[in-house]
Amino acid sequence: MFKINDLVNKVGADKFIHLLVCIIIAENVATYDAQVFNRNAIVAAIVGIVTAIIIGIGKEVIDFFRNGLFDVNDLKFDTYGAFIGGLLALILLLI
């Protein structure tokens, strides 16, 4: 059976945090967008995905200027999380 602890050990805690935070951002932004602006579920999910990716890029740019490190793997997990969160929001909005 798959365990979350195994995933964290495999990819690292930092990457797992990037994944989870972007899932939360994308899902919440999409839900908020659908409720406040009355957009359909697909548009709201896309807005959530794009918002989470932009925030992930911004975080990496800040890291680059502070520490000289732009981690493409962090950005990859941000993107995975954004798409998972957008898909979750799409499912929840269509129910």
Coordinates of C-alpha atoms in Angstrom, one line a residue, residues 7-64:
L7 CA 6.4 9.8 -1.2
V8 CA 8.0 12.4 1.1
N9 CA 11.1 10.3 1.5
K10 CA 11.3 9.7 -2.2
V11 CA 10.9 13.3 -3.5
G12 CA 11.9 15.2 -0.4
A13 CA 9.9 17.3 2.0
D14 CA 10.5 20.6 0.2
K15 CA 9.1 19.2 -3.1
F16 CA 6.1 17.7 -1.3
I17 CA 5.4 21.1 0.3
H18 CA 5.6 22.8 -3.1
L19 CA 3.1 20.3 -4.4
L20 CA 0.6 20.7 -1.5
V21 CA 0.7 24.5 -1.4
C22 CA 0.0 24.7 -5.1
I23 CA -2.8 22.3 -4.8
I24 CA -4.3 24.4 -2.1
I25 CA -3.8 27.7 -4.0
A26 CA -5.2 26.4 -7.3
E27 CA -8.3 24.8 -5.7
N28 CA -9.1 27.8 -3.5
V29 CA -8.6 30.4 -6.2
A30 CA -10.7 28.4 -8.6
T31 CA -13.5 27.9 -6.1
Y32 CA -13.4 31.6 -5.2
D33 CA -13.4 32.6 -8.8
A34 CA -16.4 30.5 -9.6
Q35 CA -18.4 31.7 -6.6
V36 CA -17.6 35.4 -6.8
F37 CA -17.3 36.1 -10.5
N38 CA -19.9 33.4 -11.6
R39 CA -17.6 31.9 -14.2
N40 CA -18.0 28.4 -15.4
A41 CA -16.0 25.6 -13.8
I42 CA -13.5 25.2 -16.6
V43 CA -12.6 28.9 -16.7
A44 CA -12.4 29.0 -12.9
A45 CA -10.1 25.9 -12.9
I46 CA -7.8 27.5 -15.5
V47 CA -7.6 30.7 -13.4
G48 CA -6.7 28.7 -10.4
I49 CA -4.0 26.7 -12.2
V50 CA -2.4 29.9 -13.8
T51 CA -2.5 31.7 -10.4
A52 CA -0.7 28.8 -8.6
I53 CA 1.9 28.6 -11.4
I54 CA 2.6 32.4 -11.3
I55 CA 2.9 32.3 -7.5
G56 CA 5.4 29.4 -7.9
I57 CA 7.4 31.2 -10.5
G58 CA 7.4 34.3 -8.3
K59 CA 8.7 32.3 -5.3
E60 CA 11.5 30.9 -7.4
V61 CA 12.5 34.4 -8.7
I62 CA 12.6 35.6 -5.1
D63 CA 14.8 32.7 -4.1
F64 CA 17.1 33.5 -7.0

